[in-house]
Amino acid sequence: MQRRIYLETYGCQMNVADSELMLGQLHRAGYERTEEAADADVILLNTCAIREHAEQRIYGRLGELTRHKVRRPGVLLGVAGCMAQHLKTRLLEKVPAVDLVVGPDGYRDLPALLDGARDEPTLAVRLSRDETYGDLAPARADGVRAWVSIMRGCDKFCAFCIVPFVRGRERSLPLEEVLRQVEHAGAEGFKEIVFLGQTVNAYRDGEDDFASLLRRADAVEGIARIRFTSPHPSDFTDRTLEALADCRKVMPHVHLPLQSGSNRVLDRMRRIYTIEEYEELVARLRAAVPGLALSTDIIVGFPGETEDDFEATRDAMRRVGYDSAFLFKYSPRPGARSAEWDDDVPDAEKTRRITILIEEQKQASLDRNAAVVGQDVEVLVEGPSKRNPEHWFGKCRRFKTTIFPRRNEAVGDLVTIRIAAASPYTLFGEGVPSSLRAMEDATP
Ligand code: 5AD
Ligand code: SF4
C-alpha cells in the first residue's frame, strides 16, 4: 500500500528547497504527499532554528500534531531541518512523541531512516563536509519559480548566527549539476530560477565561480528570469558585478543583508565589512545594474548596541534607500558566539528600536513604490490573487508584488503592466479599484 507523507516547512527558502528534495526521495520510495495530517502515515516538520521565536512555534505545532499519534499509534512523527540538528537528542527528550530527528545532511537516506524509526526513535544528525544532493531530483511544487540550491552550509560564523553549526561547512554543487537542474526546471515549464545558498555568491566549483554560473544559466533556454539569495557583501567580486551587468535574465534586485550600520557592532558581529565598504559596494552595484532594487536584513539590540549604534543603523538605512527590509530583534542562539555575551538591550528597548525602523522603512518603501506609478513594469504572472480571483498577482523585475485585473493572460506569461497606484508592499495595475487595494495589499 502506498504510504502518505504530510510535510510542513518552516523558515527560509533553503528549507523550502530541502523539503522538495525530501519529497523527491520519498516519492521514489513510494510515498505520496497528503495535505491532511489526519490521513498521513508520516508527519514531518522541516524546521528552523534561526531565532528563538521560530523554535517556540515548532514546539507548539509538535504538541498539536502529537494527537494524531494518540489516535493512530502507527503514525510516525519526524522533525527535520535546523532545529533537529540543533537540539539533537534533546528534542527526543523534550517531545517523546517524536520518532525521527534528522538534520540537513541526512535527507538522502530519509526513507530508510523512517523505516528504522518504526522500531525505535532515530537520530540522524551527522553533518557532512561534501553532501550537496546535487545528483538528486527534487519534487518541485507547481508554479513559475524553481528554487535551486547551489551551495550548502556557511563558513562565515557571524557571532549571532547558528547556521554554521546546524548546516555545517560551506560546499558548492558541481556547476554541471546546477545547470542540469536549471535546464530540467526550464523543460518542466518553470520560468524563473532562484539560486539559493547561505552565502550564495561564495559559490565555487574549481575555476568556476558565481559569475561563471550566472553567465552559463543566462544562456539556458526556456528560463526567463534568474534571481539569487542571499549574497554576502564581502563575497561580491568584480567578475560577479560584470556578470550582473551583462546577463539579460538576471533580475535587477539584490537582497544584501546589512545587519547593522555601526562599524563597532559590525565588527563584534564579525560581518567582515565596514559600513563604508558596504555602501561602496552598493554604489558599484547600482552603477552596474541601472534601477537596481535593494532589500536587506537588520538586527536591532545586538549585545552592546548603544543608542548611537542604533542611530548609525537608522542613518545607513536612510542613505542606502532600501526597497524593503526584514527587521529582527536580536535573540541569543545557544551555540552561536554572541550567546555567551550579555543580552543587555532590554526587550522593551529592542521593541522601541525595531518599531522606529519598521515605520521608517514603511515610508521609504512607499516612496520608492510611488515612484513607479505611471510607469510600465514587466510582470511574470504567478496566479490569481488569493484575495480576489478577478486579479492576477506576480512579481515585477525588481521583485515587487504586482496586482492587476485578469484579462486573457496565462500563468507563466510575461506581461507589461502600467502601474496606477502603490502601497509600501504592493504595486497595482490600472483597473484595480481603490476600494480593493487595501484588501489586496500583500503585507508581509
Ligand atoms: N537574532 C536575530 N536575528 C537573527 N538573524 C540571524 N540570527 C539572528 C539572531 N540570533 C537574522 C539575520 C539574518 C536573518 C536570516 O536572520 O538578519 O540575515
Ligand atoms: Fe549566518 Fe552570517 Fe552565515 Fe549568513 S553569513 S548564514 S548570517 S553566519
Coordinates of C-alpha atoms and ligand atoms in Angstrom, one line a residue:
M1 CA 0.0 0.0 0.0
Q2 CA 1.2 3.5 -0.8
R3 CA 2.3 5.4 2.2
R4 CA 1.3 9.0 2.7
I5 CA 3.6 11.8 3.9
Y6 CA 2.4 15.1 5.4
L7 CA 5.1 17.7 5.4
E8 CA 5.2 21.3 6.8
T9 CA 8.0 23.7 6.1
Y10 CA 9.2 26.5 8.3
G11 CA 11.8 29.1 7.9
C12 CA 13.8 30.2 4.8
Q13 CA 13.8 29.3 1.2
M14 CA 16.6 26.9 1.8
N15 CA 14.2 24.9 3.8
V16 CA 11.6 25.1 1.1
A17 CA 14.1 23.7 -1.4
D18 CA 15.2 21.0 1.1
S19 CA 11.5 19.9 1.5
E20 CA 11.3 19.5 -2.2
L21 CA 14.4 17.4 -2.0
M22 CA 12.9 15.2 0.7
L23 CA 9.7 14.8 -1.2
G24 CA 11.7 13.7 -4.2
Q25 CA 13.4 11.0 -2.1
L26 CA 10.1 9.9 -0.6
H27 CA 8.3 9.8 -3.9
R28 CA 11.0 7.5 -5.3
A29 CA 10.5 5.3 -2.2
G30 CA 6.7 5.0 -2.9
Y31 CA 5.3 7.8 -0.7
E32 CA 2.7 10.2 -1.9
R33 CA 2.1 13.6 -0.4
T34 CA -1.1 14.4 1.5
E35 CA -2.3 17.8 2.6
E36 CA -4.1 16.4 5.6
A37 CA -2.1 15.4 8.7
A38 CA -5.1 13.2 9.7
D39 CA -4.5 11.0 6.6
A40 CA -0.8 10.7 6.9
D41 CA 1.4 7.7 7.8
V42 CA 4.3 10.0 8.3
I43 CA 4.1 13.6 9.7
L44 CA 7.3 15.5 9.1
L45 CA 8.2 19.1 10.1
N46 CA 11.1 20.8 8.3
T47 CA 12.1 23.3 11.0
C48 CA 14.0 26.5 11.5
A49 CA 16.2 27.5 14.4
I50 CA 17.4 30.9 13.4
R51 CA 15.5 32.9 16.0
E52 CA 14.0 31.8 19.3
H53 CA 10.5 32.7 18.1
A54 CA 10.9 30.1 15.2
E55 CA 11.6 27.3 17.7
Q56 CA 8.8 28.2 20.0
R57 CA 6.3 28.0 17.1
I58 CA 7.5 24.5 16.3
Y59 CA 7.2 23.2 19.8
G60 CA 3.6 24.4 19.7
R61 CA 3.0 22.7 16.5
L62 CA 4.5 19.4 17.6
G63 CA 2.2 19.5 20.6
E64 CA -0.8 19.7 18.3
L65 CA 0.4 17.0 15.9
T66 CA 1.0 14.6 18.7
R67 CA -2.7 13.9 18.9
H68 CA -2.5 12.1 15.5
K69 CA -0.2 9.6 17.1
V70 CA -2.5 9.2 20.1
R71 CA -5.4 8.4 17.7
R72 CA -3.4 6.3 15.3
P73 CA -0.4 4.8 17.0
G74 CA 1.3 3.6 13.8
V75 CA 1.8 7.2 12.7
L76 CA 5.5 8.4 12.6
L77 CA 6.4 11.9 13.7
G78 CA 9.6 13.3 12.4
V79 CA 11.5 16.5 12.8
A80 CA 13.9 17.6 10.1
G81 CA 15.9 20.7 9.5
C82 CA 17.9 23.2 11.6
M83 CA 16.1 22.7 14.9
A84 CA 16.5 19.0 14.6
Q85 CA 20.3 19.5 14.0
H86 CA 20.5 22.0 16.8
L87 CA 18.6 20.1 19.6
K88 CA 19.5 16.5 18.6
T89 CA 18.6 14.1 21.5
R90 CA 17.2 17.0 23.5
L91 CA 14.3 17.0 21.0
L92 CA 13.6 13.4 21.7
E93 CA 13.7 14.1 25.4
K94 CA 11.5 17.2 25.3
V95 CA 8.9 15.7 22.9
P96 CA 8.8 12.0 23.5
A97 CA 6.2 11.5 20.6
V98 CA 9.0 12.3 18.1
D99 CA 10.2 9.2 16.3
L100 CA 12.9 10.7 14.0
V101 CA 15.2 13.6 14.3
V102 CA 17.0 14.2 11.0
G103 CA 19.4 17.1 10.3
P104 CA 20.0 18.9 7.0
D105 CA 22.7 16.5 5.8
G106 CA 20.6 13.3 6.4
Y107 CA 17.9 13.6 3.7
R108 CA 19.5 11.3 1.2
D109 CA 18.6 8.3 3.4
L110 CA 15.3 9.6 4.6
P111 CA 13.1 6.7 3.5
A112 CA 15.4 4.2 5.3
L113 CA 15.6 6.4 8.4
L114 CA 11.8 6.4 8.5
D115 CA 11.7 2.6 8.2
G116 CA 14.2 2.3 11.1
A117 CA 12.2 4.8 13.2
R118 CA 9.3 2.4 13.2
D119 CA 11.3 0.2 15.6
E120 CA 13.0 2.8 17.7
P121 CA 13.5 6.6 18.0
T122 CA 16.1 7.5 15.5
L123 CA 18.7 10.3 15.4
A124 CA 20.5 11.3 12.1
V125 CA 22.4 14.4 12.8
R126 CA 25.8 13.9 11.4
L127 CA 26.9 16.9 9.4
S128 CA 28.8 16.2 6.2
R129 CA 31.7 18.0 4.5
D130 CA 30.6 17.2 1.0
E131 CA 26.9 16.2 0.8
T132 CA 25.3 18.6 -1.7
Y133 CA 22.4 16.4 -3.0
G134 CA 23.4 17.7 -6.5
D135 CA 22.5 14.4 -8.1
L136 CA 19.0 14.1 -6.5
A137 CA 15.9 15.3 -8.4
P138 CA 13.7 17.4 -6.1
A139 CA 9.9 17.2 -6.4
R140 CA 9.2 20.8 -7.1
A141 CA 5.9 22.5 -6.2
D142 CA 3.9 23.7 -9.2
G143 CA 4.4 27.3 -10.1
V144 CA 6.5 29.6 -12.2
R145 CA 9.5 29.8 -9.8
A146 CA 12.0 27.0 -9.2
W147 CA 14.4 27.1 -6.2
V148 CA 17.8 25.7 -6.9
S149 CA 20.2 25.3 -4.0
I150 CA 23.7 25.8 -5.4
M151 CA 25.7 25.6 -2.2
R152 CA 25.0 24.5 1.3
G153 CA 26.3 25.5 4.8
C154 CA 28.2 28.6 5.8
D155 CA 31.8 29.3 6.8
K156 CA 31.3 32.9 7.9
F157 CA 30.4 32.3 11.6
C158 CA 28.7 35.7 12.2
A159 CA 28.6 36.0 16.0
F160 CA 24.8 35.9 16.2
C161 CA 24.2 33.1 13.8
I162 CA 23.5 29.5 14.4
V163 CA 23.6 28.5 10.7
P164 CA 27.2 27.3 10.5
F165 CA 26.5 25.0 13.4
V166 CA 23.3 23.5 12.1
R167 CA 24.1 23.4 8.3
G168 CA 27.8 22.7 8.5
R169 CA 30.7 23.8 6.3
E170 CA 30.2 25.6 3.0
R171 CA 30.2 23.4 -0.1
S172 CA 29.0 24.1 -3.6
L173 CA 27.3 21.8 -6.1
P174 CA 29.2 21.0 -9.3
L175 CA 28.4 23.6 -11.9
E176 CA 27.2 21.0 -14.4
E177 CA 24.7 19.6 -11.8
V178 CA 23.4 23.1 -11.2
L179 CA 23.0 23.6 -14.9
R180 CA 21.3 20.3 -15.4
Q181 CA 18.8 21.4 -12.7
V182 CA 18.2 24.7 -14.4
E183 CA 17.7 23.0 -17.8
H184 CA 15.4 20.5 -16.2
A185 CA 13.3 23.2 -14.5
G186 CA 13.1 25.1 -17.8
A187 CA 11.9 21.9 -19.6
E188 CA 9.3 21.4 -16.9
G189 CA 7.9 24.8 -17.6
F190 CA 9.4 26.9 -14.8
K191 CA 10.1 30.5 -15.9
E192 CA 12.1 31.8 -13.1
I193 CA 15.1 30.3 -11.3
V194 CA 16.2 31.4 -7.8
F195 CA 19.7 30.3 -6.8
L196 CA 19.9 29.6 -3.1
G197 CA 22.7 29.5 -0.6
Q198 CA 23.6 30.9 2.8
T199 CA 26.3 33.0 1.1
V200 CA 25.2 32.3 -2.5
N201 CA 27.8 34.5 -4.2
A202 CA 30.6 32.5 -2.5
Y203 CA 29.7 29.7 -4.9
R204 CA 32.8 27.9 -6.4
D205 CA 33.4 24.8 -8.4
G206 CA 37.1 24.7 -9.2
E207 CA 37.8 27.5 -11.6
D208 CA 34.1 28.4 -11.9
D209 CA 32.7 31.0 -9.6
F210 CA 29.3 32.6 -9.1
A211 CA 29.9 34.8 -12.1
S212 CA 30.5 31.8 -14.3
L213 CA 27.3 30.2 -13.0
L214 CA 25.2 33.3 -13.8
R215 CA 26.6 33.5 -17.3
R216 CA 26.0 29.8 -18.0
A217 CA 22.5 29.9 -16.6
D218 CA 21.7 33.1 -18.5
A219 CA 22.1 31.1 -21.7
V220 CA 19.6 28.3 -20.7
E221 CA 16.5 28.3 -23.0
G222 CA 13.1 28.4 -21.6
I223 CA 14.1 30.3 -18.4
A224 CA 13.1 34.0 -18.5
R225 CA 14.4 35.2 -15.2
I226 CA 17.2 34.5 -12.7
R227 CA 17.4 35.6 -9.1
F228 CA 19.6 34.6 -6.2
T229 CA 19.6 34.9 -2.4
S230 CA 21.3 35.6 -0.1
P231 CA 24.7 37.1 -1.1
H232 CA 27.2 38.2 1.5
P233 CA 28.5 41.7 1.0
S234 CA 32.2 40.6 1.2
D235 CA 31.8 37.9 -1.5
F236 CA 30.9 40.2 -4.4
T237 CA 33.8 40.2 -6.9
D238 CA 34.3 42.4 -10.0
R239 CA 33.6 39.4 -12.1
T240 CA 30.2 38.9 -10.4
L241 CA 29.3 42.6 -10.9
E242 CA 30.2 42.4 -14.5
A243 CA 28.0 39.3 -14.9
L244 CA 25.1 41.1 -13.2
A245 CA 25.5 43.9 -15.7
D246 CA 25.8 41.6 -18.7
C247 CA 23.2 38.8 -18.0
R248 CA 19.9 39.8 -19.5
K249 CA 17.9 37.3 -17.5
V250 CA 19.4 38.2 -14.1
M251 CA 16.8 40.5 -12.5
P252 CA 17.7 43.9 -11.0
H253 CA 17.2 43.0 -7.4
V254 CA 19.7 42.2 -4.7
H255 CA 19.0 41.2 -1.2
L256 CA 22.0 42.5 0.6
P257 CA 22.0 41.8 4.4
L258 CA 23.4 44.8 6.3
Q259 CA 22.7 43.6 9.9
S260 CA 23.9 46.9 11.4
G261 CA 25.1 50.3 10.3
S262 CA 27.6 50.8 13.1
N263 CA 31.1 49.7 12.5
R264 CA 31.6 48.9 16.2
V265 CA 28.6 46.5 16.0
L266 CA 29.6 45.1 12.6
D267 CA 33.0 44.3 14.0
R268 CA 31.5 42.5 17.0
M269 CA 29.1 40.7 14.8
R270 CA 32.1 39.5 12.6
R271 CA 30.5 40.7 9.5
I272 CA 34.0 41.4 8.0
Y273 CA 33.0 44.6 6.2
T274 CA 32.6 48.2 7.4
I275 CA 29.6 50.4 6.6
E276 CA 31.9 52.4 4.2
E277 CA 32.8 49.2 2.3
Y278 CA 29.1 48.2 2.2
E279 CA 28.0 51.5 0.8
E280 CA 30.8 51.5 -1.7
L281 CA 29.5 48.0 -2.8
V282 CA 26.0 49.4 -3.1
A283 CA 27.3 52.2 -5.3
R284 CA 29.1 49.7 -7.6
L285 CA 26.0 47.5 -7.8
R286 CA 23.9 50.5 -8.7
A287 CA 26.4 51.6 -11.3
A288 CA 26.4 48.0 -12.8
V289 CA 22.7 47.5 -12.7
P290 CA 20.6 50.6 -13.5
G291 CA 17.3 50.7 -11.5
L292 CA 18.5 48.1 -9.1
A293 CA 16.2 47.3 -6.2
L294 CA 17.8 46.5 -2.8
S295 CA 16.5 44.8 0.2
T296 CA 18.2 43.9 3.4
D297 CA 18.2 42.2 6.9
I298 CA 18.8 44.2 10.0
I299 CA 19.2 43.1 13.6
V300 CA 18.4 45.6 16.4
G301 CA 19.5 45.1 20.0
F302 CA 22.7 43.1 19.4
P303 CA 24.6 42.8 22.7
G304 CA 26.2 46.1 23.5
E305 CA 24.2 48.1 20.8
T306 CA 24.1 51.6 22.1
E307 CA 21.7 54.4 21.1
D308 CA 24.5 55.8 18.9
D309 CA 24.9 52.4 17.2
F310 CA 21.2 52.2 16.6
E311 CA 21.2 55.7 15.1
A312 CA 24.0 54.7 12.8
T313 CA 21.9 51.9 11.5
R314 CA 19.0 54.2 11.0
D315 CA 21.2 56.7 9.1
A316 CA 22.7 53.9 7.0
M317 CA 19.2 52.7 6.0
R318 CA 18.2 56.2 5.0
R319 CA 21.4 56.7 3.0
V320 CA 21.1 53.3 1.1
G321 CA 17.4 53.6 0.5
Y322 CA 16.1 50.1 0.6
D323 CA 13.1 48.9 -1.3
S324 CA 12.2 46.6 1.6
A325 CA 13.8 45.3 4.8
F326 CA 13.4 42.3 7.1
L327 CA 13.9 43.7 10.6
F328 CA 14.7 41.4 13.6
K329 CA 15.1 41.8 17.3
Y330 CA 18.3 40.1 18.4
S331 CA 17.7 36.8 20.2
P332 CA 20.6 34.8 21.6
R333 CA 21.0 31.4 19.9
P334 CA 22.8 28.9 22.2
G335 CA 25.8 27.7 20.4
A336 CA 26.4 30.9 18.5
R337 CA 29.3 33.1 19.7
S338 CA 27.2 36.0 20.9
A339 CA 25.1 33.8 23.1
E340 CA 28.0 33.9 25.6
W341 CA 27.6 37.7 25.8
D342 CA 25.2 39.6 28.0
D343 CA 21.9 40.1 26.1
D344 CA 22.0 43.6 27.6
V345 CA 19.5 45.6 25.5
P346 CA 16.1 45.2 27.3
D347 CA 13.3 43.8 25.2
A348 CA 11.3 47.0 25.5
E349 CA 14.2 48.9 24.1
K350 CA 14.6 46.4 21.2
T351 CA 10.9 46.9 20.5
R352 CA 11.3 50.6 20.5
R353 CA 14.2 50.5 18.1
I354 CA 12.6 48.0 15.7
T355 CA 9.3 50.0 15.7
I356 CA 11.2 53.1 14.6
L357 CA 12.9 51.2 11.8
I358 CA 9.6 49.5 10.7
E359 CA 7.9 52.8 10.4
E360 CA 10.7 54.5 8.6
Q361 CA 11.1 51.6 6.2
K362 CA 7.4 51.5 5.5
Q363 CA 7.5 55.1 4.4
A364 CA 10.7 54.5 2.4
S365 CA 9.1 51.5 0.7
L366 CA 6.0 53.6 -0.1
D367 CA 8.1 56.4 -1.5
R368 CA 10.1 54.0 -3.7
N369 CA 7.0 52.2 -4.9
A370 CA 5.1 55.5 -5.5
A371 CA 7.9 56.5 -7.9
V372 CA 6.8 53.6 -10.2
V373 CA 3.3 55.0 -10.6
G374 CA 2.7 55.9 -14.2
Q375 CA 5.4 53.6 -15.4
D376 CA 5.2 50.2 -17.2
V377 CA 6.6 47.2 -15.4
E378 CA 7.2 43.7 -16.7
V379 CA 5.3 41.1 -14.5
L380 CA 5.7 37.3 -14.5
V381 CA 2.1 36.1 -13.9
E382 CA 2.1 33.7 -11.0
G383 CA -1.6 33.1 -10.4
P384 CA -4.9 34.5 -9.3
S385 CA -4.7 36.8 -6.3
K386 CA -5.7 34.9 -3.2
R387 CA -7.9 37.7 -2.0
N388 CA -9.7 38.3 -5.3
P389 CA -9.6 35.8 -8.1
E390 CA -10.5 38.5 -10.6
H391 CA -7.0 39.8 -10.2
W392 CA -3.6 38.3 -11.1
F393 CA -0.6 38.6 -8.9
G394 CA 3.1 38.3 -9.9
K395 CA 6.4 39.9 -9.4
C396 CA 7.9 42.7 -11.4
R397 CA 11.6 42.6 -12.4
R398 CA 12.5 44.3 -9.2
F399 CA 10.7 41.7 -7.1
K400 CA 7.8 43.8 -6.1
T401 CA 4.4 42.1 -5.8
T402 CA 2.1 43.5 -8.5
I403 CA -1.7 43.1 -8.7
F404 CA -3.7 43.7 -11.8
P405 CA -7.0 42.8 -13.4
R406 CA -7.2 39.4 -15.2
R407 CA -7.7 39.5 -18.9
N408 CA -6.7 36.6 -21.1
E409 CA -3.2 36.2 -19.8
A410 CA -2.0 32.8 -18.6
V411 CA 0.2 31.8 -15.6
G412 CA 3.8 32.0 -16.7
D413 CA 3.3 34.9 -19.2
L414 CA 5.4 37.9 -19.0
V415 CA 3.1 40.9 -19.4
T416 CA 3.6 44.7 -19.3
I417 CA 1.5 46.5 -16.7
R418 CA 1.0 50.2 -16.3
I419 CA 1.2 51.0 -12.6
A420 CA -1.7 53.1 -11.3
A421 CA -1.2 53.0 -7.6
A422 CA 1.3 51.8 -4.9
S423 CA 1.4 50.8 -1.3
P424 CA 4.5 50.0 0.7
Y425 CA 4.3 46.3 -0.2
T426 CA 2.4 46.2 -3.5
L427 CA 2.1 47.8 -6.9
F428 CA -1.3 48.0 -8.5
G429 CA -2.1 48.0 -12.2
E430 CA -4.7 50.1 -13.9
G431 CA -8.2 48.9 -13.1
V432 CA -7.8 47.6 -9.6
P433 CA -10.5 49.6 -7.7
S434 CA -9.1 51.7 -4.9
S435 CA -11.7 50.0 -2.6
L436 CA -9.9 46.7 -3.2
R437 CA -6.3 47.9 -3.0
A438 CA -6.1 47.8 0.8
M439 CA -7.5 44.3 0.7
E440 CA -5.1 43.2 -2.0
D441 CA -2.1 44.6 -0.2
A442 CA 0.4 41.9 0.2
T443 CA 1.6 42.9 3.7
P444 CA 4.5 40.6 4.6
Ligands
5AD1 N1 18.8 37.1 16.3 C1 18.1 37.9 15.5 N2 18.1 37.8 14.1 C2 18.9 36.9 13.6 N3 19.2 36.6 12.3 C3 20.1 35.6 12.3 N4 20.4 35.2 13.6 C4 19.7 36.0 14.4 C5 19.6 36.2 15.8 N5 20.3 35.4 16.6 C6 18.7 37.3 11.2 C7 19.8 37.9 10.3 C8 19.8 37.1 9.1 C9 18.4 36.6 9.0 C10 18.1 35.5 8.1 O1 18.0 36.4 10.3 O2 19.4 39.2 10.0 O3 20.3 37.7 8.0
SF4_2 FE1 24.6 33.2 9.4 FE2 26.5 35.0 8.8 FE3 26.5 32.6 7.5 FE4 24.5 34.4 7.0 S1 26.8 34.7 6.5 S2 24.3 32.2 7.4 S3 24.3 35.4 9.0 S4 26.9 33.0 9.7

